[in-house]
Coordinates of C-alpha atoms in Angstrom, one line a residue:
Chain A
M1 CA -22.5 -33.2 10.4
L2 CA -24.3 -33.6 7.1
N3 CA -26.7 -30.8 8.4
K4 CA -23.8 -28.5 8.8
I5 CA -22.2 -29.3 5.4
D6 CA -25.8 -28.6 4.1
K7 CA -25.5 -25.1 5.2
S8 CA -21.8 -24.1 4.7
S9 CA -20.5 -23.9 1.3
A10 CA -17.0 -24.0 2.3
L11 CA -17.5 -27.3 4.3
F12 CA -19.4 -28.7 1.4
A13 CA -16.8 -27.8 -1.2
A14 CA -14.0 -29.3 0.8
G15 CA -15.8 -32.4 1.3
A16 CA -16.7 -32.9 -2.4
V17 CA -13.2 -32.3 -3.5
V18 CA -11.7 -34.6 -1.0
F19 CA -14.0 -37.5 -1.9
F20 CA -13.3 -36.9 -5.6
W21 CA -9.4 -36.9 -5.2
I22 CA -9.4 -40.2 -3.3
G23 CA -10.3 -42.0 -6.4
G24 CA -8.8 -39.3 -8.6
L25 CA -5.2 -39.7 -7.2
L26 CA -5.6 -43.6 -6.8
T27 CA -6.4 -44.1 -10.4
T28 CA -4.1 -41.5 -12.1
L29 CA -1.0 -41.1 -10.2
A30 CA -0.7 -44.5 -8.5
P31 CA -0.9 -46.9 -11.3
P32 CA 2.2 -46.0 -13.3
L33 CA 4.0 -46.2 -9.9
L34 CA 2.7 -49.5 -9.1
D35 CA 3.0 -51.1 -12.7
E36 CA 6.6 -50.5 -14.1
S37 CA 5.6 -52.1 -17.4
W38 CA 3.9 -49.0 -18.3
A39 CA 7.2 -47.0 -18.7
K40 CA 9.7 -49.9 -19.7
P41 CA 10.2 -50.1 -23.4
A42 CA 10.0 -53.5 -25.1
P43 CA 13.4 -54.7 -26.3
G44 CA 12.5 -54.2 -30.0
L45 CA 10.7 -50.8 -29.5
K46 CA 12.3 -48.0 -31.5
D47 CA 12.3 -44.5 -30.2
Y48 CA 11.7 -42.6 -33.3
A49 CA 11.8 -39.1 -31.8
T50 CA 15.3 -39.6 -30.5
L51 CA 16.4 -41.3 -33.9
A52 CA 14.7 -38.5 -35.8
K53 CA 16.8 -35.8 -33.9
G54 CA 19.8 -37.8 -34.6
G55 CA 19.2 -37.4 -38.3
D56 CA 17.6 -40.7 -39.1
V57 CA 15.7 -40.0 -42.3
H58 CA 13.3 -43.0 -42.1
A59 CA 12.6 -42.2 -38.4
Q60 CA 11.6 -38.6 -39.6
M61 CA 9.3 -40.2 -42.1
V62 CA 7.6 -42.4 -39.6
L63 CA 7.0 -39.4 -37.4
K64 CA 5.7 -37.2 -40.2
G65 CA 3.3 -40.1 -41.1
R66 CA 2.2 -40.4 -37.5
A67 CA 1.5 -36.5 -37.4
I68 CA -0.7 -37.2 -40.7
Y69 CA -2.6 -40.0 -38.9
V70 CA -3.5 -37.7 -36.1
R71 CA -4.3 -34.8 -38.4
E72 CA -6.6 -36.7 -40.6
G73 CA -8.4 -38.4 -37.7
C74 CA -7.6 -41.8 -38.9
W75 CA -7.9 -42.8 -35.2
Y76 CA -11.5 -42.2 -35.0
C77 CA -12.0 -45.2 -37.2
H78 CA -9.1 -47.3 -36.4
T79 CA -7.8 -48.6 -33.0
Q80 CA -4.2 -49.8 -32.3
Q81 CA -4.6 -52.6 -29.9
T82 CA -4.6 -56.4 -30.2
R83 CA -6.9 -57.2 -27.1
T84 CA -6.7 -60.3 -24.9
I85 CA -9.5 -61.6 -27.1
E86 CA -8.8 -64.7 -29.2
A87 CA -10.5 -63.2 -32.4
D88 CA -8.3 -60.2 -32.0
T89 CA -5.2 -62.2 -32.2
I90 CA -6.5 -64.0 -35.4
R91 CA -7.7 -60.9 -37.1
S92 CA -4.3 -59.1 -36.4
G93 CA -2.5 -62.3 -37.3
W94 CA -1.0 -63.5 -40.7
R95 CA -2.6 -66.4 -42.3
D96 CA -2.4 -69.2 -39.7
V97 CA 0.0 -67.3 -37.3
R98 CA -1.6 -65.5 -34.5
S99 CA -0.3 -62.1 -33.6
P100 CA 0.8 -61.5 -29.9
V101 CA -1.4 -59.3 -27.9
S102 CA -0.6 -55.8 -27.4
T103 CA 1.3 -54.9 -24.3
P104 CA 2.1 -51.6 -22.5
D105 CA 5.9 -51.8 -23.2
E106 CA 5.3 -51.5 -27.0
F107 CA 3.7 -48.0 -26.6
V108 CA 6.1 -46.3 -24.2
Y109 CA 7.1 -43.7 -26.7
D110 CA 3.6 -43.1 -28.2
Q111 CA 2.8 -39.3 -27.8
P112 CA -0.1 -38.9 -28.3
H113 CA -1.2 -42.5 -27.8
M114 CA -3.4 -44.0 -30.6
F115 CA -5.1 -46.7 -29.0
G116 CA -8.5 -45.6 -30.3
T117 CA -12.0 -46.5 -29.1
R118 CA -14.0 -47.3 -32.2
R119 CA -13.4 -49.8 -35.1
V120 CA -15.2 -48.6 -38.1
G121 CA -12.2 -50.1 -39.9
P122 CA -10.0 -53.0 -38.8
D123 CA -7.5 -52.6 -36.0
L124 CA -4.0 -51.5 -37.3
S125 CA -1.8 -52.5 -34.4
R126 CA 0.0 -55.3 -36.4
V127 CA -0.6 -53.9 -40.0
G128 CA 3.3 -53.1 -40.5
G129 CA 4.2 -55.5 -43.2
K130 CA 0.8 -56.9 -44.1
Y131 CA 0.6 -55.1 -47.4
D132 CA 3.2 -53.7 -49.9
R133 CA 3.7 -50.0 -50.5
Q134 CA 1.7 -50.3 -54.0
W135 CA -1.3 -51.5 -52.0
H136 CA -1.4 -48.7 -49.6
V137 CA -0.8 -46.2 -52.3
A138 CA -3.8 -47.5 -54.2
H139 CA -5.8 -47.7 -51.0
F140 CA -5.4 -44.1 -49.8
R141 CA -6.3 -43.0 -53.3
D142 CA -9.6 -45.0 -53.5
P143 CA -10.2 -47.7 -50.8
R144 CA -13.2 -49.0 -52.6
S145 CA -11.0 -49.8 -55.7
L146 CA -9.4 -52.5 -53.6
V147 CA -12.1 -53.5 -51.0
P148 CA -15.6 -53.0 -52.5
G149 CA -17.9 -51.8 -49.8
S150 CA -15.2 -49.9 -47.8
V151 CA -16.4 -46.8 -46.0
M152 CA -12.9 -45.6 -45.6
P153 CA -12.8 -42.0 -47.3
P154 CA -10.3 -41.4 -50.1
F155 CA -7.3 -39.2 -49.2
P156 CA -6.5 -37.5 -52.8
W157 CA -4.6 -34.5 -50.9
I158 CA -2.3 -37.2 -49.4
A159 CA -2.1 -39.5 -52.5
N160 CA -1.0 -36.4 -54.7
D161 CA 1.7 -35.3 -52.3
P162 CA 4.6 -37.7 -52.7
A163 CA 6.2 -36.6 -49.4
E164 CA 3.1 -37.1 -47.4
L165 CA 2.5 -40.4 -49.1
D166 CA 5.8 -41.8 -48.3
A167 CA 5.4 -40.8 -44.6
I168 CA 1.9 -42.3 -44.0
V169 CA 3.1 -45.5 -45.8
A170 CA 6.4 -45.4 -43.7
Y171 CA 4.2 -45.2 -40.5
M172 CA 1.8 -47.8 -41.5
Q173 CA 4.8 -50.2 -42.1
S174 CA 6.3 -49.4 -38.8
L175 CA 3.1 -50.5 -36.8
G176 CA 3.5 -53.5 -34.6
R177 CA 7.2 -54.1 -35.0
A178 CA 8.2 -53.9 -31.5
K179 CA 7.6 -57.6 -31.3
D180 CA 9.3 -59.7 -34.0
W181 CA 6.4 -61.9 -34.9
R182 CA 5.7 -61.6 -38.5
P183 CA 6.8 -64.9 -40.2
G184 CA 8.5 -65.4 -43.6
H185 CA 6.4 -63.2 -45.7
D186 CA 6.8 -59.5 -45.0
Y187 CA 5.5 -57.2 -47.6
E188 CA 7.8 -54.4 -46.6
E189 CA 11.0 -56.2 -47.6
Chain B
M1 CA -35.7 -8.6 -19.8
S2 CA -37.0 -9.0 -16.3
T3 CA -38.9 -11.3 -13.9
E4 CA -40.3 -10.5 -10.7
S5 CA -39.9 -13.1 -8.0
P6 CA -42.0 -11.0 -5.6
G7 CA -40.1 -9.5 -2.6
V8 CA -36.8 -11.2 -3.4
A9 CA -34.8 -10.0 -6.4
R10 CA -35.2 -8.8 -9.9
H11 CA -33.3 -11.0 -12.2
E12 CA -32.0 -9.7 -15.3
D13 CA -31.0 -12.9 -17.0
K14 CA -28.9 -11.4 -19.7
S15 CA -26.1 -13.9 -19.3
A16 CA -28.5 -16.8 -19.0
F17 CA -30.4 -15.9 -22.1
G18 CA -27.2 -15.2 -24.0
F19 CA -25.6 -18.5 -23.3
L20 CA -28.8 -20.4 -24.1
I21 CA -29.0 -18.6 -27.4
V22 CA -25.4 -19.2 -28.3
A23 CA -25.7 -22.7 -27.2
S24 CA -28.7 -23.4 -29.5
V25 CA -26.9 -21.9 -32.5
F26 CA -23.9 -24.3 -32.0
F27 CA -26.5 -27.1 -31.5
L28 CA -27.8 -26.5 -34.9
I29 CA -24.4 -26.2 -36.5
S30 CA -23.2 -29.4 -34.7
G31 CA -26.2 -31.1 -35.7
L32 CA -25.7 -30.5 -39.3
V33 CA -22.1 -31.6 -39.0
A34 CA -23.5 -34.7 -37.4
L35 CA -25.8 -35.6 -40.2
I36 CA -22.9 -35.0 -42.9
I37 CA -20.7 -37.6 -41.1
A38 CA -23.5 -40.0 -40.5
A39 CA -24.2 -39.7 -44.4
K40 CA -20.5 -40.3 -45.1
L41 CA -20.7 -43.8 -43.6
H42 CA -23.0 -44.6 -46.7
L43 CA -21.2 -42.4 -49.2
P44 CA -17.6 -42.2 -48.1
T45 CA -16.7 -39.9 -51.1
L46 CA -19.4 -37.2 -50.3
L47 CA -17.4 -33.9 -50.0
G48 CA -14.5 -36.2 -50.3
E49 CA -12.1 -34.2 -52.4
V50 CA -11.7 -31.4 -49.8
S51 CA -9.4 -31.9 -46.9
W52 CA -11.3 -29.9 -44.2
L53 CA -14.6 -31.8 -45.0
T54 CA -13.1 -35.2 -44.5
Y55 CA -14.7 -37.5 -41.9
G56 CA -11.6 -37.5 -39.6
R57 CA -11.7 -33.7 -39.3
M58 CA -15.5 -33.3 -39.1
R59 CA -15.8 -35.8 -36.3
P60 CA -14.0 -33.9 -33.6
L61 CA -16.0 -30.8 -34.9
H62 CA -19.1 -32.7 -34.1
T63 CA -18.1 -33.9 -30.7
N64 CA -16.6 -30.9 -29.4
G65 CA -19.4 -28.7 -30.7
M66 CA -22.0 -30.8 -29.1
L67 CA -20.1 -31.2 -25.9
F68 CA -18.8 -27.8 -25.5
G69 CA -20.7 -25.6 -28.0
W70 CA -24.1 -26.8 -27.2
L71 CA -24.5 -28.8 -24.0
L72 CA -21.8 -27.3 -21.6
A73 CA -23.0 -23.7 -22.9
A74 CA -26.7 -24.5 -22.3
D75 CA -25.9 -25.9 -18.9
M76 CA -23.9 -22.8 -18.0
G77 CA -26.9 -20.6 -19.1
L78 CA -29.3 -22.6 -17.0
C79 CA -27.0 -22.2 -14.1
F80 CA -27.1 -18.6 -14.5
Y81 CA -30.9 -18.7 -14.2
L82 CA -31.3 -21.0 -11.5
V83 CA -28.5 -20.3 -9.0
P84 CA -29.6 -16.7 -8.2
R85 CA -33.0 -17.9 -7.9
L86 CA -32.1 -20.6 -5.4
C87 CA -30.1 -18.1 -3.6
G88 CA -32.7 -15.3 -3.6
V89 CA -30.3 -12.7 -4.9
R90 CA -29.3 -11.4 -8.1
L91 CA -26.5 -12.8 -10.3
W92 CA -23.3 -11.6 -8.8
S93 CA -22.2 -9.8 -12.1
E94 CA -24.3 -9.8 -15.4
K95 CA -21.1 -7.9 -17.0
L96 CA -18.8 -10.9 -16.0
G97 CA -21.4 -13.2 -17.4
L98 CA -21.5 -11.5 -20.6
A99 CA -17.8 -11.4 -20.8
T100 CA -17.7 -15.1 -20.2
L101 CA -20.3 -15.7 -22.9
G102 CA -18.0 -13.6 -25.3
L103 CA -14.9 -15.6 -24.4
W104 CA -16.9 -18.8 -24.8
T105 CA -18.1 -18.0 -28.3
F106 CA -14.6 -16.9 -29.3
I107 CA -13.3 -20.4 -28.0
I108 CA -15.9 -22.4 -30.0
L109 CA -15.3 -20.4 -33.2
G110 CA -11.5 -20.9 -32.6
A111 CA -12.2 -24.7 -32.3
V112 CA -14.2 -24.7 -35.6
V113 CA -11.4 -23.1 -37.6
T114 CA -8.4 -25.2 -35.9
L115 CA -10.1 -28.5 -36.2
S116 CA -11.1 -27.9 -39.8
M117 CA -7.3 -27.2 -40.5
G118 CA -6.5 -30.5 -38.9
I119 CA -4.8 -29.0 -36.0
N120 CA -5.7 -31.8 -33.6
Q121 CA -3.8 -33.1 -30.4
G122 CA -4.7 -36.5 -31.0
L123 CA -6.5 -37.1 -27.9
E124 CA -10.5 -37.6 -27.6
Y125 CA -12.3 -34.5 -26.3
A126 CA -9.0 -32.9 -25.8
E127 CA -8.5 -32.3 -29.5
L128 CA -8.2 -28.3 -29.1
P129 CA -4.7 -26.7 -29.1
L130 CA -3.0 -25.6 -26.0
W131 CA -4.0 -22.0 -26.4
L132 CA -7.6 -22.9 -26.6
D133 CA -7.3 -25.0 -23.4
V134 CA -5.8 -22.0 -21.6
L135 CA -8.9 -19.9 -22.8
V136 CA -11.4 -22.7 -21.8
T137 CA -9.6 -22.6 -18.3
V138 CA -10.0 -19.0 -17.9
A139 CA -13.6 -18.9 -19.0
W140 CA -14.2 -21.6 -16.5
V141 CA -12.7 -19.6 -13.8
L142 CA -14.7 -16.6 -14.8
F143 CA -18.0 -18.8 -14.6
A144 CA -16.9 -20.2 -11.3
V145 CA -16.1 -16.8 -9.7
N146 CA -19.7 -15.5 -10.8
I147 CA -21.6 -18.6 -9.4
F148 CA -19.5 -18.8 -6.2
A149 CA -19.9 -15.1 -5.4
T150 CA -23.6 -15.4 -5.9
V151 CA -23.7 -18.5 -3.6
A152 CA -21.6 -16.6 -0.9
V153 CA -24.1 -13.8 -0.6
R154 CA -27.1 -16.0 -0.7
R155 CA -30.2 -15.1 1.3
Y156 CA -31.2 -18.6 2.1
Q157 CA -28.8 -20.4 4.3
Q158 CA -29.6 -24.0 3.4
M159 CA -28.3 -25.0 0.0
Y160 CA -30.8 -26.8 -2.2
V161 CA -29.3 -30.0 -3.8
S162 CA -29.0 -28.3 -7.2
L163 CA -26.6 -25.9 -5.8
W164 CA -24.5 -28.8 -4.5
Y165 CA -24.2 -30.4 -7.8
I166 CA -23.4 -27.2 -9.6
L167 CA -20.9 -26.0 -7.1
A168 CA -19.2 -29.6 -7.0
S169 CA -19.3 -30.0 -10.8
I170 CA -17.5 -26.4 -11.2
L171 CA -14.6 -27.8 -8.7
W172 CA -14.5 -31.3 -10.3
T173 CA -14.5 -29.9 -13.8
A174 CA -11.5 -27.9 -13.1
F175 CA -9.3 -30.9 -12.0
V176 CA -10.8 -33.1 -14.6
Y177 CA -10.0 -30.6 -17.5
I178 CA -6.4 -30.0 -16.1
V179 CA -5.8 -33.8 -16.2
G180 CA -7.1 -34.2 -19.5
N181 CA -5.7 -31.3 -21.2
F182 CA -2.5 -30.3 -19.4
A183 CA -1.1 -33.4 -17.5
T184 CA -1.4 -35.4 -20.6
H185 CA 1.4 -33.5 -22.2
F186 CA 3.9 -34.7 -19.8
T187 CA 3.1 -38.6 -20.3
S188 CA 3.1 -40.9 -23.1
G189 CA 1.7 -44.5 -23.9
V190 CA -0.5 -46.4 -21.6
N191 CA 0.1 -43.9 -18.9
Q192 CA -1.2 -41.0 -21.1
A193 CA -4.1 -43.2 -22.3
N194 CA -5.0 -43.8 -18.6
L195 CA -5.1 -40.0 -18.1
N196 CA -7.1 -39.6 -21.2
W197 CA -9.9 -42.0 -20.3
F198 CA -9.9 -40.5 -16.9
Y199 CA -10.8 -37.3 -18.6
V200 CA -13.2 -38.6 -21.2
H201 CA -15.1 -40.5 -18.8
N202 CA -15.2 -37.9 -16.0
A203 CA -16.2 -35.2 -18.6
V204 CA -19.5 -37.1 -19.0
G205 CA -19.5 -38.3 -15.4
L206 CA -18.3 -35.2 -13.4
I207 CA -19.1 -32.4 -15.7
F208 CA -22.3 -33.0 -17.7
T209 CA -23.8 -35.5 -15.0
P210 CA -23.8 -33.2 -12.0
L211 CA -24.7 -30.0 -14.2
G212 CA -27.6 -32.2 -15.7
L213 CA -28.7 -33.6 -12.5
G214 CA -28.6 -30.1 -10.8
I215 CA -30.8 -28.8 -13.6
G216 CA -33.2 -31.8 -13.2
Y217 CA -33.4 -31.3 -9.3
Y218 CA -34.3 -27.6 -9.9
F219 CA -36.7 -27.9 -12.9
I220 CA -38.7 -31.0 -12.3
P221 CA -40.1 -29.8 -9.0
K222 CA -40.5 -26.3 -10.5
A223 CA -42.1 -27.3 -13.8
A224 CA -44.5 -29.7 -12.0
E225 CA -45.1 -27.4 -9.1
T226 CA -44.7 -29.9 -6.6
P227 CA -41.9 -30.5 -3.8
L228 CA -38.9 -32.8 -4.2
Y229 CA -39.7 -36.1 -2.6
S230 CA -36.7 -36.4 -0.5
H231 CA -33.8 -34.1 0.5
R232 CA -32.0 -37.1 2.3
L233 CA -32.1 -39.4 -0.8
S234 CA -30.6 -36.5 -2.9
M235 CA -27.8 -36.4 -0.4
I236 CA -27.1 -40.2 -0.7
G237 CA -27.1 -39.7 -4.5
F238 CA -24.7 -36.8 -4.3
W239 CA -22.1 -38.3 -2.1
S240 CA -22.0 -41.6 -3.6
L241 CA -21.6 -40.0 -7.0
A242 CA -18.7 -38.0 -5.7
F243 CA -17.0 -41.0 -4.5
V244 CA -17.6 -43.6 -7.0
Y245 CA -17.5 -42.0 -10.5
V246 CA -13.9 -41.0 -10.6
W247 CA -12.7 -44.6 -10.4
T248 CA -14.1 -45.9 -13.5
G249 CA -12.0 -44.5 -16.6
A250 CA -10.0 -47.5 -17.2
H251 CA -13.1 -49.4 -18.2
H252 CA -12.4 -47.9 -21.7
M253 CA -9.5 -50.1 -21.9
L254 CA -10.7 -53.5 -20.9
H255 CA -9.0 -56.4 -22.5
G256 CA -6.4 -53.9 -23.6
P257 CA -2.9 -53.3 -22.9
I258 CA -3.4 -51.9 -19.4
S259 CA -2.9 -53.6 -15.9
Q260 CA -5.5 -56.3 -15.1
W261 CA -5.9 -55.0 -11.5
L262 CA -6.7 -51.5 -12.8
Q263 CA -9.4 -53.0 -15.1
T264 CA -10.9 -54.8 -12.2
V265 CA -11.1 -51.7 -10.1
A266 CA -12.6 -49.8 -12.9
I267 CA -15.3 -52.7 -13.3
L268 CA -16.0 -52.8 -9.5
F269 CA -16.7 -49.2 -9.4
S270 CA -18.7 -49.2 -12.7
V271 CA -21.0 -51.5 -11.1
M272 CA -21.3 -49.4 -7.9
L273 CA -22.5 -46.5 -10.1
M274 CA -26.0 -48.2 -9.7
I275 CA -26.3 -46.5 -6.2
P276 CA -26.2 -42.8 -7.2
V277 CA -28.2 -43.5 -10.3
W278 CA -31.0 -45.4 -8.5
S279 CA -31.4 -43.0 -5.6
L280 CA -31.7 -40.2 -8.2
V281 CA -34.2 -41.9 -10.4
W282 CA -36.2 -43.0 -7.4
N283 CA -36.3 -39.5 -6.0
F284 CA -37.4 -37.8 -9.5
F285 CA -40.3 -40.6 -9.9
A286 CA -41.5 -40.3 -6.2
T287 CA -41.7 -36.5 -6.8
M288 CA -43.8 -37.0 -9.7
K289 CA -46.4 -39.3 -7.8
G290 CA -49.8 -38.0 -8.2
Q291 CA -48.5 -35.7 -10.8
W292 CA -48.2 -38.0 -13.7
H293 CA -51.2 -36.6 -15.4
Q294 CA -48.9 -33.6 -16.2
L295 CA -46.9 -35.6 -18.8
K296 CA -50.1 -35.1 -21.0
D297 CA -49.4 -31.4 -21.8
N298 CA -46.6 -30.2 -19.8
V299 CA -43.7 -30.0 -22.3
P300 CA -40.8 -29.2 -20.0
I301 CA -41.9 -32.2 -17.8
K302 CA -42.0 -34.4 -20.8
F303 CA -38.4 -33.6 -21.6
L304 CA -37.2 -33.9 -18.1
M305 CA -38.8 -37.2 -17.2
T306 CA -37.9 -38.7 -20.6
G307 CA -34.4 -37.5 -19.9
T308 CA -34.6 -39.2 -16.4
I309 CA -35.6 -42.5 -18.2
F310 CA -32.7 -42.2 -20.7
Y311 CA -30.4 -41.6 -17.7
L312 CA -31.5 -44.7 -16.0
L313 CA -31.2 -46.6 -19.3
T314 CA -27.6 -45.2 -20.0
C315 CA -26.5 -46.0 -16.5
F316 CA -27.8 -49.5 -16.5
Q317 CA -26.0 -50.1 -19.9
G318 CA -22.8 -48.7 -18.4
P319 CA -22.1 -51.1 -15.7
M320 CA -23.5 -53.9 -17.8
H321 CA -20.9 -53.4 -20.7
S322 CA -18.1 -52.8 -18.1
L323 CA -18.5 -56.6 -17.3
R324 CA -15.6 -58.4 -19.1
T325 CA -17.8 -60.9 -21.0
V326 CA -20.2 -58.3 -22.2
N327 CA -17.3 -55.9 -23.0
A328 CA -15.6 -58.6 -25.2
I329 CA -18.7 -58.3 -27.6
V330 CA -19.8 -54.6 -27.5
S331 CA -16.4 -52.8 -27.0
K332 CA -15.3 -50.7 -30.0
T333 CA -18.6 -51.4 -31.7
D334 CA -21.5 -48.9 -32.6
W335 CA -23.1 -50.2 -29.3
I336 CA -20.8 -47.7 -27.5
V337 CA -21.7 -44.9 -29.9
G338 CA -25.3 -45.5 -29.0
H339 CA -24.7 -45.5 -25.4
A340 CA -22.6 -42.2 -25.4
H341 CA -25.4 -40.7 -27.5
M342 CA -28.1 -41.6 -25.3
A343 CA -26.2 -40.2 -22.3
V344 CA -25.4 -36.9 -24.0
L345 CA -28.2 -36.3 -26.5
G346 CA -30.7 -38.3 -24.7
A347 CA -30.4 -37.9 -20.8
F348 CA -28.5 -34.5 -20.6
S349 CA -29.7 -32.7 -23.6
F350 CA -33.3 -33.5 -22.7
F351 CA -32.8 -32.0 -19.3
A352 CA -31.3 -29.0 -20.7
I353 CA -34.0 -28.6 -23.4
G354 CA -36.8 -29.2 -20.7
G355 CA -35.0 -26.5 -18.6
A356 CA -34.9 -24.2 -21.6
Y357 CA -38.4 -24.5 -22.6
Y358 CA -39.4 -23.6 -18.9
A359 CA -36.8 -20.8 -18.4
L360 CA -36.6 -19.0 -21.7
P361 CA -40.2 -17.4 -21.7
R362 CA -39.7 -16.5 -18.0
M363 CA -36.5 -14.8 -18.6
L364 CA -38.2 -12.8 -21.4
G365 CA -41.2 -12.0 -19.1
T366 CA -43.5 -13.7 -21.7
R367 CA -45.0 -17.0 -22.7
L368 CA -43.8 -19.5 -25.1
H369 CA -44.8 -18.8 -28.7
S370 CA -46.4 -22.2 -29.3
Q371 CA -46.9 -25.2 -27.1
S372 CA -47.9 -27.4 -30.0
L373 CA -44.6 -26.7 -31.9
A374 CA -42.8 -27.5 -28.6
N375 CA -44.8 -30.8 -28.3
A376 CA -43.9 -31.7 -31.8
S377 CA -40.3 -31.0 -31.2
F378 CA -40.6 -33.5 -28.2
W379 CA -42.0 -36.2 -30.3
L380 CA -39.4 -35.8 -33.0
W381 CA -36.6 -36.0 -30.4
L382 CA -38.2 -39.0 -28.7
V383 CA -38.9 -41.0 -31.9
G384 CA -35.7 -39.9 -33.6
G385 CA -33.6 -40.6 -30.5
L386 CA -35.1 -43.9 -29.7
S387 CA -34.5 -45.2 -33.4
F388 CA -31.0 -43.8 -33.3
F389 CA -30.0 -45.5 -30.1
V390 CA -31.8 -48.7 -30.5
S391 CA -30.6 -49.2 -34.0
L392 CA -26.9 -48.8 -32.9
W393 CA -27.2 -51.1 -29.9
I394 CA -28.6 -54.1 -32.0
G395 CA -26.2 -53.3 -34.9
G396 CA -23.4 -52.8 -32.7
F397 CA -24.1 -56.1 -30.6
L398 CA -24.4 -58.1 -33.6
Q399 CA -21.3 -56.6 -35.3
G400 CA -19.5 -57.5 -32.0
L401 CA -20.6 -61.0 -32.2
Q402 CA -19.4 -61.3 -35.9
W403 CA -16.0 -59.8 -35.0
N404 CA -15.5 -62.5 -32.4
D405 CA -16.0 -65.0 -35.3
A406 CA -12.7 -64.6 -37.0
T407 CA -13.9 -66.5 -40.1
I408 CA -16.0 -63.6 -41.2
P409 CA -14.0 -61.1 -43.3
F410 CA -13.9 -57.7 -41.6
I411 CA -15.3 -56.0 -44.6
D412 CA -18.6 -58.2 -44.3
T413 CA -19.1 -56.9 -40.9
V414 CA -18.9 -53.3 -42.2
K415 CA -21.5 -53.8 -45.0
F416 CA -23.7 -55.5 -42.4
M417 CA -24.0 -52.3 -40.7
A418 CA -25.4 -50.2 -43.5
P419 CA -29.1 -50.7 -42.5
F420 CA -28.5 -49.9 -39.0
W421 CA -26.5 -46.8 -40.0
G422 CA -29.4 -46.0 -42.1
V423 CA -31.9 -45.8 -39.4
R424 CA -29.5 -43.9 -37.2
L425 CA -29.4 -41.3 -40.1
M426 CA -33.3 -41.2 -40.2
G427 CA -33.4 -40.7 -36.5
G428 CA -30.6 -37.9 -36.6
L429 CA -32.8 -36.3 -39.3
L430 CA -35.8 -36.4 -37.0
M431 CA -33.9 -34.9 -34.1
F432 CA -32.4 -32.1 -36.3
T433 CA -35.8 -31.1 -37.3
G434 CA -36.6 -31.0 -33.5
I435 CA -33.8 -28.6 -33.0
L436 CA -35.0 -26.6 -35.9
L437 CA -38.5 -26.4 -34.4
F438 CA -36.9 -25.6 -30.9
F439 CA -34.9 -22.8 -32.5
W440 CA -37.9 -21.3 -34.4
N441 CA -40.2 -21.4 -31.3
V442 CA -37.6 -19.5 -29.3
L443 CA -37.0 -17.0 -32.0
I444 CA -40.7 -16.1 -32.4
T445 CA -41.1 -16.0 -28.7
Y446 CA -38.2 -13.5 -28.5
M447 CA -39.6 -11.2 -31.3
G448 CA -43.1 -11.3 -29.8
R449 CA -42.3 -11.0 -26.2
A450 CA -44.0 -7.5 -25.9
E451 CA -47.2 -8.7 -27.3
R452 CA -47.6 -11.7 -25.0
P453 CA -46.8 -10.5 -21.3
E454 CA -46.5 -13.2 -18.8
P455 CA -49.8 -13.9 -17.0
A456 CA -49.7 -12.3 -13.5
V457 CA -48.2 -14.6 -10.8

């Protein structure tokens, strides 16, 4: 058998593709069918795309901010997932309160997903409400003025464009809101 | 441009040569971009007022440039060189090959423009806009037609293992690319992330790995002028790679918001990857048995065997940091960056450069301009690469430990990385100098090809 495959390119190609697709199908198509939580939105999750289409101005801003986040490659330096690791829940948390871990139902409408792979900067999955608008504005203009030693680049072309600045701040403040967890002090209010 | 393989076929090698040259130019450019973004981690305001020179726009330029502009193009060039030789016939169509090259160059230039403008689909390695994805698919089909048609009319019935890897990788790539660049448009959230990591991981595992190994399987015995140790072992390696690799994508989201059982499956198969890796490394090393003295002055062999060692190290590291306990420390740190660079820049680029040093002069019917320059480029690459990889592993590992101690402010863990990033930047500079030497050597070889005819076979 192996000898035959050795000599026939057609048999060989068929074998290689079949072998590949066993794992290929079981790891791509099967999981969303087996785990419903991937597609079921969390109770507090807002579907900004539908809201924006319905004329919701705030939702439109959030989506515009998200597009800026994608465009400027913020996601190469920031993740958006509080993992099932204790330190993650403390770092994403607020003072003594730990943040809940991220679950699939919080990301159902994310397109493209922004989970990220690399943390040059801190995780942003629960950053909504952590700082006030003023902080973000100053931070985008010059991160080092607020956090000495930061390696985040300044974004003058965003900071100097009021519409873009409002949008990216609105997006930051929307992050991690599907779970109502931030206690007492919320800088957005 | 001609080489005589006595009594078999006269190879024109126009497409092979063209792809290697275009690949080298993109290597140089992507290397420069790499140095700039590495420097930005020390000086975030460097070129900071200009939107298209910001970190977040140059990084995808760097990754796409290295993966598709350099490595994939170089691999395609080497395939155009070795497939006809293994088949005992000429390349099916040099015209088609050159058309593919034209399209590929257009795609990469298109990528440079769109990525700089901030046109980005937001998915890693799949940043390019849809119209470029379509062109990539077309180019890949053109490449596939040329290779498959060459294999179909081959003179030697038995297919050497390099052909297996190359044919399979052409087929796998088609599927992997479609999942990563088209299927993702119809999904969102965790489902999309799962497809994205399937693509990212298999871009390395089922595109660059089989192409690189096919190249290694061809050039190691050729350059050392010694037969391959075992055909059977290469078959075990091939079929286990075909089966095992594709399952592992979800290990990019360990501890993340994705089903536990899928994480466990990914871990199990990541560990099983040891089988194809060991069988390959064993085969390459056994092939070199009795030939190790060649390491002293055979530059292609130096690159190829060092690439093999980097491959072994990368593929030992991979299963290790797929284990949950290790992953909790190193995930999202620079350790992973070091790992990815050792795979692409260490293992597979070393294979490609070794192959290029061997094949380029032969395509031109001449000898390499300077062995000592080539040797110098090897040492620059080795020292540069090692300091690059090792500093990121150590720094990343320690940073991961610091992150797990939540009493340490995040910014302190950023400042902590500066010396490690500094060594990485120096290593990058050495490697960049190595690219320059390679490029210069090839250029002079090309210009002086008439004065240095190949010694008679």
